[in-house]
PDB file of C-alpha atoms in Angstrom:
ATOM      1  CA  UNK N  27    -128.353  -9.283  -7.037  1.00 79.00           C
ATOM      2  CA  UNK N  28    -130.000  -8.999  -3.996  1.00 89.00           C
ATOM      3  CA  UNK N  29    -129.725  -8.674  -0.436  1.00 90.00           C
ATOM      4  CA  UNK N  30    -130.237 -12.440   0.221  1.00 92.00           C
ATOM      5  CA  UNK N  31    -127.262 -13.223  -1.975  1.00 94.00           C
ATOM      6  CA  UNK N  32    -125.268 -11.211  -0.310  1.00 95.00           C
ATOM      7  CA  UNK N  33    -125.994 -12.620   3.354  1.00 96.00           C
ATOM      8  CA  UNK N  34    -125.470 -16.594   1.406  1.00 96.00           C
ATOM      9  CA  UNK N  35    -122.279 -14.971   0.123  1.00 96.00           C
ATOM     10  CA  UNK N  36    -121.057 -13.510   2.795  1.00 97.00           C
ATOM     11  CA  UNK N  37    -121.629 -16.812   4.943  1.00 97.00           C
ATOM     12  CA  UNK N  38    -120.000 -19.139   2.372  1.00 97.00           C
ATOM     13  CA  UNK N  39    -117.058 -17.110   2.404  1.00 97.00           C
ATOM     14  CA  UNK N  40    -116.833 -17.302   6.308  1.00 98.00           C
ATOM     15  CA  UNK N  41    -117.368 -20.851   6.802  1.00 97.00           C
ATOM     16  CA  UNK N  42    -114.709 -21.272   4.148  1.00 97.00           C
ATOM     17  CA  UNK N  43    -112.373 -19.360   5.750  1.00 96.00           C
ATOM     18  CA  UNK N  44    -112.665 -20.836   9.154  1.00 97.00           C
ATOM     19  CA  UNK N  45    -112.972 -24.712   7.437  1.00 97.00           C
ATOM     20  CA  UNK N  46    -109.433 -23.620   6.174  1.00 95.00           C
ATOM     21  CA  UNK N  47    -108.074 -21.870   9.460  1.00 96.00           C
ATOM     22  CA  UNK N  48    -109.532 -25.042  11.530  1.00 97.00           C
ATOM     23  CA  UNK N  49    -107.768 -27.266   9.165  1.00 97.00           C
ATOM     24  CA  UNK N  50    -104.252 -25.279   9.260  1.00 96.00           C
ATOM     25  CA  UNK N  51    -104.378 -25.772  13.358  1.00 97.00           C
ATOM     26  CA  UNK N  52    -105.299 -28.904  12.995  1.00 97.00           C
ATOM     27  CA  UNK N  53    -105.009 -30.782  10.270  1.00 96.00           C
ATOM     28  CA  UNK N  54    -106.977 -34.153  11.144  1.00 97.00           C
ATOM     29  CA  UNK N  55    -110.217 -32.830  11.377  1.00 96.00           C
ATOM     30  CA  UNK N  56    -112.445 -32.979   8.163  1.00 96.00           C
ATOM     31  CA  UNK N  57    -114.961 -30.500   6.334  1.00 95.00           C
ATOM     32  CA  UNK N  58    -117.698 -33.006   7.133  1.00 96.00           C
ATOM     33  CA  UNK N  59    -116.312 -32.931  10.927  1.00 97.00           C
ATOM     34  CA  UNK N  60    -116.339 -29.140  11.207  1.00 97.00           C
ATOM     35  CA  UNK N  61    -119.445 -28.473   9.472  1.00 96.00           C
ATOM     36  CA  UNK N  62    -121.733 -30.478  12.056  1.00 97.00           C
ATOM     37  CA  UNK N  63    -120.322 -27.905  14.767  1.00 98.00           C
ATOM     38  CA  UNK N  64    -120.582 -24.590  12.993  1.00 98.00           C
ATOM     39  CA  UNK N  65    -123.311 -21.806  13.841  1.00 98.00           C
ATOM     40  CA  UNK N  66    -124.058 -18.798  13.120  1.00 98.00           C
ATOM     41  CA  UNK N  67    -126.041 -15.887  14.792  1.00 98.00           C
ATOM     42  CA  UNK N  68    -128.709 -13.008  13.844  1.00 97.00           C
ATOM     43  CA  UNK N  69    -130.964 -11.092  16.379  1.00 96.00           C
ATOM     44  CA  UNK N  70    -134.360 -12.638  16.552  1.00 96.00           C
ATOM     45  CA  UNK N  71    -135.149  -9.456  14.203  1.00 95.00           C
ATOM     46  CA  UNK N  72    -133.338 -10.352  10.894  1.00 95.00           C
ATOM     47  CA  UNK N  73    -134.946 -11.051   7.784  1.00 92.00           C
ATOM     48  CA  UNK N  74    -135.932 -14.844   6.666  1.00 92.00           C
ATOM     49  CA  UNK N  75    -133.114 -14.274   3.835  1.00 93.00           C
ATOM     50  CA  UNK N  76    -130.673 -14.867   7.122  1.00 95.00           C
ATOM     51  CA  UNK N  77    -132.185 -17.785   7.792  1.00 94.00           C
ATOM     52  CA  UNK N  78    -132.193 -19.076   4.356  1.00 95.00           C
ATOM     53  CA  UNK N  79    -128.734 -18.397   4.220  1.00 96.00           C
ATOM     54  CA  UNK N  80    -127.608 -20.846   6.988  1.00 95.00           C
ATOM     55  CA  UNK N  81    -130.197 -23.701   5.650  1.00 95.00           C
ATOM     56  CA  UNK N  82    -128.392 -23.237   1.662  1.00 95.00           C
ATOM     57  CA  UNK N  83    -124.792 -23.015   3.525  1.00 95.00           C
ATOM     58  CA  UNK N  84    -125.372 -26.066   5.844  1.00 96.00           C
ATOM     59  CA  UNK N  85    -124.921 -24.438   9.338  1.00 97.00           C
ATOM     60  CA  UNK N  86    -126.817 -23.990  12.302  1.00 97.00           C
ATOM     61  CA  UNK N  87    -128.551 -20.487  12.941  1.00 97.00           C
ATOM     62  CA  UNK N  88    -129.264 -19.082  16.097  1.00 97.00           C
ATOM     63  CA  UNK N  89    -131.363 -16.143  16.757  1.00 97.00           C
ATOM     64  CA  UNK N  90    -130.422 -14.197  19.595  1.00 97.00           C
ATOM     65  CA  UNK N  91    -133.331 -12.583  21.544  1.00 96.00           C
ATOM     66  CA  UNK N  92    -133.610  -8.837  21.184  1.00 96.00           C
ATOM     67  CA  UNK N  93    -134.085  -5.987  23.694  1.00 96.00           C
ATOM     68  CA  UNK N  94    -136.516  -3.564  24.481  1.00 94.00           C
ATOM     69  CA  UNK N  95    -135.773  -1.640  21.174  1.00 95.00           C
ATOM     70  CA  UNK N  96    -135.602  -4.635  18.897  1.00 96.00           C
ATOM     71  CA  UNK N  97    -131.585  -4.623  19.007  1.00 95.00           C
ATOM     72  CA  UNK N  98    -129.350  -7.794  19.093  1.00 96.00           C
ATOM     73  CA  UNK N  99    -126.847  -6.660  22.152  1.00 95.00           C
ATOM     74  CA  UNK N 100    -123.556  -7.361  22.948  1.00 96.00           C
ATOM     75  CA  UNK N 101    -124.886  -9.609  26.545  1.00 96.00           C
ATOM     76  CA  UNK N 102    -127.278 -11.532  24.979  1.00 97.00           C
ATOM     77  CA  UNK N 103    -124.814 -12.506  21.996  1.00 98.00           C
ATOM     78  CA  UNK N 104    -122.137 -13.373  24.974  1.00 97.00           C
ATOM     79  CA  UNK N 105    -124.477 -15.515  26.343  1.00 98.00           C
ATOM     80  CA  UNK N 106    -124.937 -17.961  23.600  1.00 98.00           C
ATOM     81  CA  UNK N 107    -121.180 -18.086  22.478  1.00 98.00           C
ATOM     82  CA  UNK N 108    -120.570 -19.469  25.700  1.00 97.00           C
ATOM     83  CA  UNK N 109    -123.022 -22.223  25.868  1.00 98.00           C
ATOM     84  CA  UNK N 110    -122.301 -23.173  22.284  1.00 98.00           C
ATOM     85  CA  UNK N 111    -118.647 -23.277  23.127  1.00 97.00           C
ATOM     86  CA  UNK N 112    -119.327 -25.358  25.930  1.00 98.00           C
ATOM     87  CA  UNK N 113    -121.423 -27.778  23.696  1.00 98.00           C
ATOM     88  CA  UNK N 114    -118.550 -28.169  21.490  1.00 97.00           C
ATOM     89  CA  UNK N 115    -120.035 -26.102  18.886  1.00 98.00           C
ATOM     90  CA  UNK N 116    -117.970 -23.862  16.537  1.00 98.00           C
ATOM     91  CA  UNK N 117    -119.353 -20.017  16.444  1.00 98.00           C
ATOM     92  CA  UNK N 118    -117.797 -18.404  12.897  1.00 98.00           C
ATOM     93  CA  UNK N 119    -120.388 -15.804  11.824  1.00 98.00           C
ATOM     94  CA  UNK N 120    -122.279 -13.046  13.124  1.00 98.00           C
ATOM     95  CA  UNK N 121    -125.633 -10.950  11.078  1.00 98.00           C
ATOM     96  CA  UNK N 122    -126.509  -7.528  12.371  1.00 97.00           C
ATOM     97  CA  UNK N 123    -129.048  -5.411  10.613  1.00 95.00           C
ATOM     98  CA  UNK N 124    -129.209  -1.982  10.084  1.00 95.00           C
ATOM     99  CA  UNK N 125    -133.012  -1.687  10.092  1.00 92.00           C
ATOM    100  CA  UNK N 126    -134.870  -4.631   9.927  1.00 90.00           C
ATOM    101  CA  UNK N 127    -137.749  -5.025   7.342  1.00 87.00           C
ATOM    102  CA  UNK N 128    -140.188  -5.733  10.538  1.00 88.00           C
ATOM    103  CA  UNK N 129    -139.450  -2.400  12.569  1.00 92.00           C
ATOM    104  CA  UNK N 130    -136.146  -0.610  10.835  1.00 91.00           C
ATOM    105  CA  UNK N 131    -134.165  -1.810  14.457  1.00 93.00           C
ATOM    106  CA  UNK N 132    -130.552  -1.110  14.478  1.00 94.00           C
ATOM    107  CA  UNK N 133    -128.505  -3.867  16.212  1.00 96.00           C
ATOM    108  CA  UNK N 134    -125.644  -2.074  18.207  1.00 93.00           C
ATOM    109  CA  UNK N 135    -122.477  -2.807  16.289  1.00 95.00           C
ATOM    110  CA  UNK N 136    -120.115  -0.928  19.062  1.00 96.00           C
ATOM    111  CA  UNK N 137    -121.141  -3.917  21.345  1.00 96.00           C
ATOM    112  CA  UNK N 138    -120.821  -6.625  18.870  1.00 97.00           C
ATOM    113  CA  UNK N 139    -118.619  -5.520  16.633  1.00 97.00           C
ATOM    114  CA  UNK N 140    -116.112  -5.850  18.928  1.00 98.00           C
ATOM    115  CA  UNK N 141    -117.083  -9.460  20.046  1.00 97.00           C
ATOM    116  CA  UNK N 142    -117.088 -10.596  16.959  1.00 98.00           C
ATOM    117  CA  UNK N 143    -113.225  -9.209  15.989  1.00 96.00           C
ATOM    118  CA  UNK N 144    -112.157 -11.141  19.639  1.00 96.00           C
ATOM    119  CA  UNK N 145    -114.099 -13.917  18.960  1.00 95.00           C
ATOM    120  CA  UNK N 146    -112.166 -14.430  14.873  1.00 95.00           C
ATOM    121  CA  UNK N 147    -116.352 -14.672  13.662  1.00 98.00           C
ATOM    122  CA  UNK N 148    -117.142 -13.015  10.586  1.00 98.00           C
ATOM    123  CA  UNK N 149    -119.249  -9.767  11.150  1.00 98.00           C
ATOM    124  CA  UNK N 150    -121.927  -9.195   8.585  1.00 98.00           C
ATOM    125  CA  UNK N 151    -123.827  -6.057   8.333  1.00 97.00           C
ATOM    126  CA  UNK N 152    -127.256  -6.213   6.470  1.00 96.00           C
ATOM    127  CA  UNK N 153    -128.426  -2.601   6.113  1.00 94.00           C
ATOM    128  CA  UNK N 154    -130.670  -3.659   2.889  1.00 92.00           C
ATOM    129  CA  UNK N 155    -133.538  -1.670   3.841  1.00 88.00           C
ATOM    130  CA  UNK N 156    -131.784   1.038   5.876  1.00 90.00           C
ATOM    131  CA  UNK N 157    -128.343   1.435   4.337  1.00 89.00           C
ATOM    132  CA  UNK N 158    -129.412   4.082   1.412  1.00 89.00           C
ATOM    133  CA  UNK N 159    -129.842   6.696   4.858  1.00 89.00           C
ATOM    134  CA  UNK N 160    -126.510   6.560   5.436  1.00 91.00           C
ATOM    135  CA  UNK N 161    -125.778   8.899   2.365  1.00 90.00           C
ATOM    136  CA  UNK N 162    -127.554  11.658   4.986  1.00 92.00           C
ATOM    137  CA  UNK N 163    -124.769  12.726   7.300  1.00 95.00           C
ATOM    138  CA  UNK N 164    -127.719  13.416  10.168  1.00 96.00           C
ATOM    139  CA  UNK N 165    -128.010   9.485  10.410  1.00 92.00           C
ATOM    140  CA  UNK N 166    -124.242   8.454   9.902  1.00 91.00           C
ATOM    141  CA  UNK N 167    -123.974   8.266  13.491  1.00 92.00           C
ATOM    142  CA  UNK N 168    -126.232   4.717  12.917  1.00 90.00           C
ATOM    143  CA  UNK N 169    -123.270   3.276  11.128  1.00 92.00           C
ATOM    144  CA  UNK N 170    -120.570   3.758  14.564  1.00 94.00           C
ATOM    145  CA  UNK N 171    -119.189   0.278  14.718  1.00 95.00           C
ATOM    146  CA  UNK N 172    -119.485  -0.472  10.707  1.00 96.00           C
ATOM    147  CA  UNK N 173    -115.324  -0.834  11.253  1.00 97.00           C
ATOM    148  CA  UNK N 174    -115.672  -3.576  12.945  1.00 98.00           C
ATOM    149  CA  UNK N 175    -117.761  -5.727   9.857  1.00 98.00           C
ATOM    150  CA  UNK N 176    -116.225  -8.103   7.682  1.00 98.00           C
ATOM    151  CA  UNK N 177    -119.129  -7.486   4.958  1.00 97.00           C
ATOM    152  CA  UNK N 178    -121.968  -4.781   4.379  1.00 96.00           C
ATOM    153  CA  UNK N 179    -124.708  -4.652   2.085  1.00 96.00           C
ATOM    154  CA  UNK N 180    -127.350  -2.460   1.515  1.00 92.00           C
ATOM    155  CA  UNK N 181    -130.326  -1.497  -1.358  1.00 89.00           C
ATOM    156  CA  UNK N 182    -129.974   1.346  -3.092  1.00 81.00           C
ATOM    157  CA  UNK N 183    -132.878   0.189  -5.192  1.00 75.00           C
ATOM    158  CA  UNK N 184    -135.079   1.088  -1.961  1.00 78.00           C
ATOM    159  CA  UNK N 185    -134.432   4.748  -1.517  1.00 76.00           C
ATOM    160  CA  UNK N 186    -132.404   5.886  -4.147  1.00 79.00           C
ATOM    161  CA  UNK N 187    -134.789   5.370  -6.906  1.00 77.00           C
ATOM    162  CA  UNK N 188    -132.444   2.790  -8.842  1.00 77.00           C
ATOM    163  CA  UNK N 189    -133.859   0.233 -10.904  1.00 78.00           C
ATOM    164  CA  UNK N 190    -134.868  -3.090  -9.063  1.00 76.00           C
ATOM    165  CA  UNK N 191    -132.264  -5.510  -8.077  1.00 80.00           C
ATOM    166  CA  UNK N 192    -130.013  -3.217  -6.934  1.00 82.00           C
ATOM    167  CA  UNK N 193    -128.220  -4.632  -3.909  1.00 87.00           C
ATOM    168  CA  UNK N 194    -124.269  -3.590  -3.175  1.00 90.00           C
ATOM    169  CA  UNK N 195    -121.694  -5.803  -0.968  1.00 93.00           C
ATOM    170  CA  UNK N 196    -118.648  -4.830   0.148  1.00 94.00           C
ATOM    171  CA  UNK N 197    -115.859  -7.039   2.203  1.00 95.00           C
ATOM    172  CA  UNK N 198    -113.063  -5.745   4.576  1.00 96.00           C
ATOM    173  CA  UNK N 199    -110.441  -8.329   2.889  1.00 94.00           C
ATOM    174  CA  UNK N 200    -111.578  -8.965  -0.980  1.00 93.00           C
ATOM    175  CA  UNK N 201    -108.832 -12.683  -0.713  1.00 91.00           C
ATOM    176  CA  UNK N 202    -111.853 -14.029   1.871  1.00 93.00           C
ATOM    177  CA  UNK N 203    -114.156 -13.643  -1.137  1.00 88.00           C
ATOM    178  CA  UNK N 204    -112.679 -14.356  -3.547  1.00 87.00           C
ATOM    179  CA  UNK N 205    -110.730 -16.777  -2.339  1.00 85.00           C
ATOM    180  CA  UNK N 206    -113.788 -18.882  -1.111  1.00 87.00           C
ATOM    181  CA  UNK N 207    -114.978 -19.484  -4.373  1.00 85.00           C
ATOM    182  CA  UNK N 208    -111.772 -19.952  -6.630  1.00 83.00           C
ATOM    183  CA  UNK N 209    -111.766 -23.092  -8.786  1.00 77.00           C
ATOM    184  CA  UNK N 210    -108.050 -24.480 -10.116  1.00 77.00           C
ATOM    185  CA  UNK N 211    -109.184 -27.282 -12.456  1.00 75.00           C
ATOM    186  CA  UNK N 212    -106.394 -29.578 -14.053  1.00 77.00           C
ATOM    187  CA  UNK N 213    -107.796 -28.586 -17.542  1.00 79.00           C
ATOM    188  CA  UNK N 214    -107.285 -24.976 -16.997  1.00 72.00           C
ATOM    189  CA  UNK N 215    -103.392 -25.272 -15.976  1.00 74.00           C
ATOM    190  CA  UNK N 216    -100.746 -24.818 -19.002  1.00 66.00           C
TER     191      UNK N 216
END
């Protein structure tokens, strides 16, 4: 598909995951009641598709303002956690590109990378446009942090001359995918 389904996929599958984790703790609280207090985060850089994502998956999105080099940074991410938390608002899910459409910025994954894993927030990395120069060892060093993501996509239909819609997704733990998604129905059970 594309890079946009990824980023709604990749979403889906975290705010599953915490609905279920939030429900295990405590076992009270209701989808509808967790929903209202989930948000999600992508530097003020990210493509529209982001946005898209969290208005399709129900959740807030907050874009977090960008530095001097167009990178989403490990401070300014900090900074809204906190005040959401303090609203009462649930953080679960975390969009860093590797070159955004606008400018080709790289967000710094070393910084929030490791946020993210402290913080139990689902890391996605969208390297759509980007992503295909990682094959070039001279620009793997733009990838340090990549451990620290839950998902990655990027396009090899934009520099590796495969046919359009090209767009490949990998997760860290293939049960959080897979898992998010799995029907059960009655008529199905022998």
């Amino acid at each position: 598909g594309s890079a946009s389904e990824a980023t709604l996929v990749a979403l889906l599958a975290a705010r599953t995951k915490v609905i279920h984790r939030l429900q295990a703790a405590s076992p009270e609280l209701t989808q509808a009641a967790i929903m209202e207090k989930l948000v999600a985060y992508s530097s003020d850089q990210a493509h529209s598709s982001v946005e898209r994502a969290g208005l399709i998956g129900g959740v807030k999105l907050k874009a977090i303002p960008s530095d001097g080099n167009f990178a989403m940074r490990a401070s300014a991410l900090q900074e809204a956690l906190e005040r959401d938390r303090a609203a009462g608002l649930i953080p679960f899910f975390v969009v860093a590109t590797l070159g955004t459409t606008t400018c080709c910025s790289f967000d710094n994954l070393l910084e929030v990378g490791p946020i993210c894993n402290k913080e139990d927030m689902w890391l996605h990395v969208d390297a759509a446009y980007a992503g295909s120069a990682f094959i070039c060892p001279e620009f793997r060093h733009l990838l340090n942090g990549v451990e620290f993501a839950d998902s990655f996509n990027f396009n090899p239909h934009k520099w590796l001359l495969v046919n359009f819609d090209c767009s490949a997704m990998w997760v860290k733990k293939r049960s959080d995918l897979t898992g998010a998604f799995r029907l059960d129905p009655t008529y199905l059970k022998a």
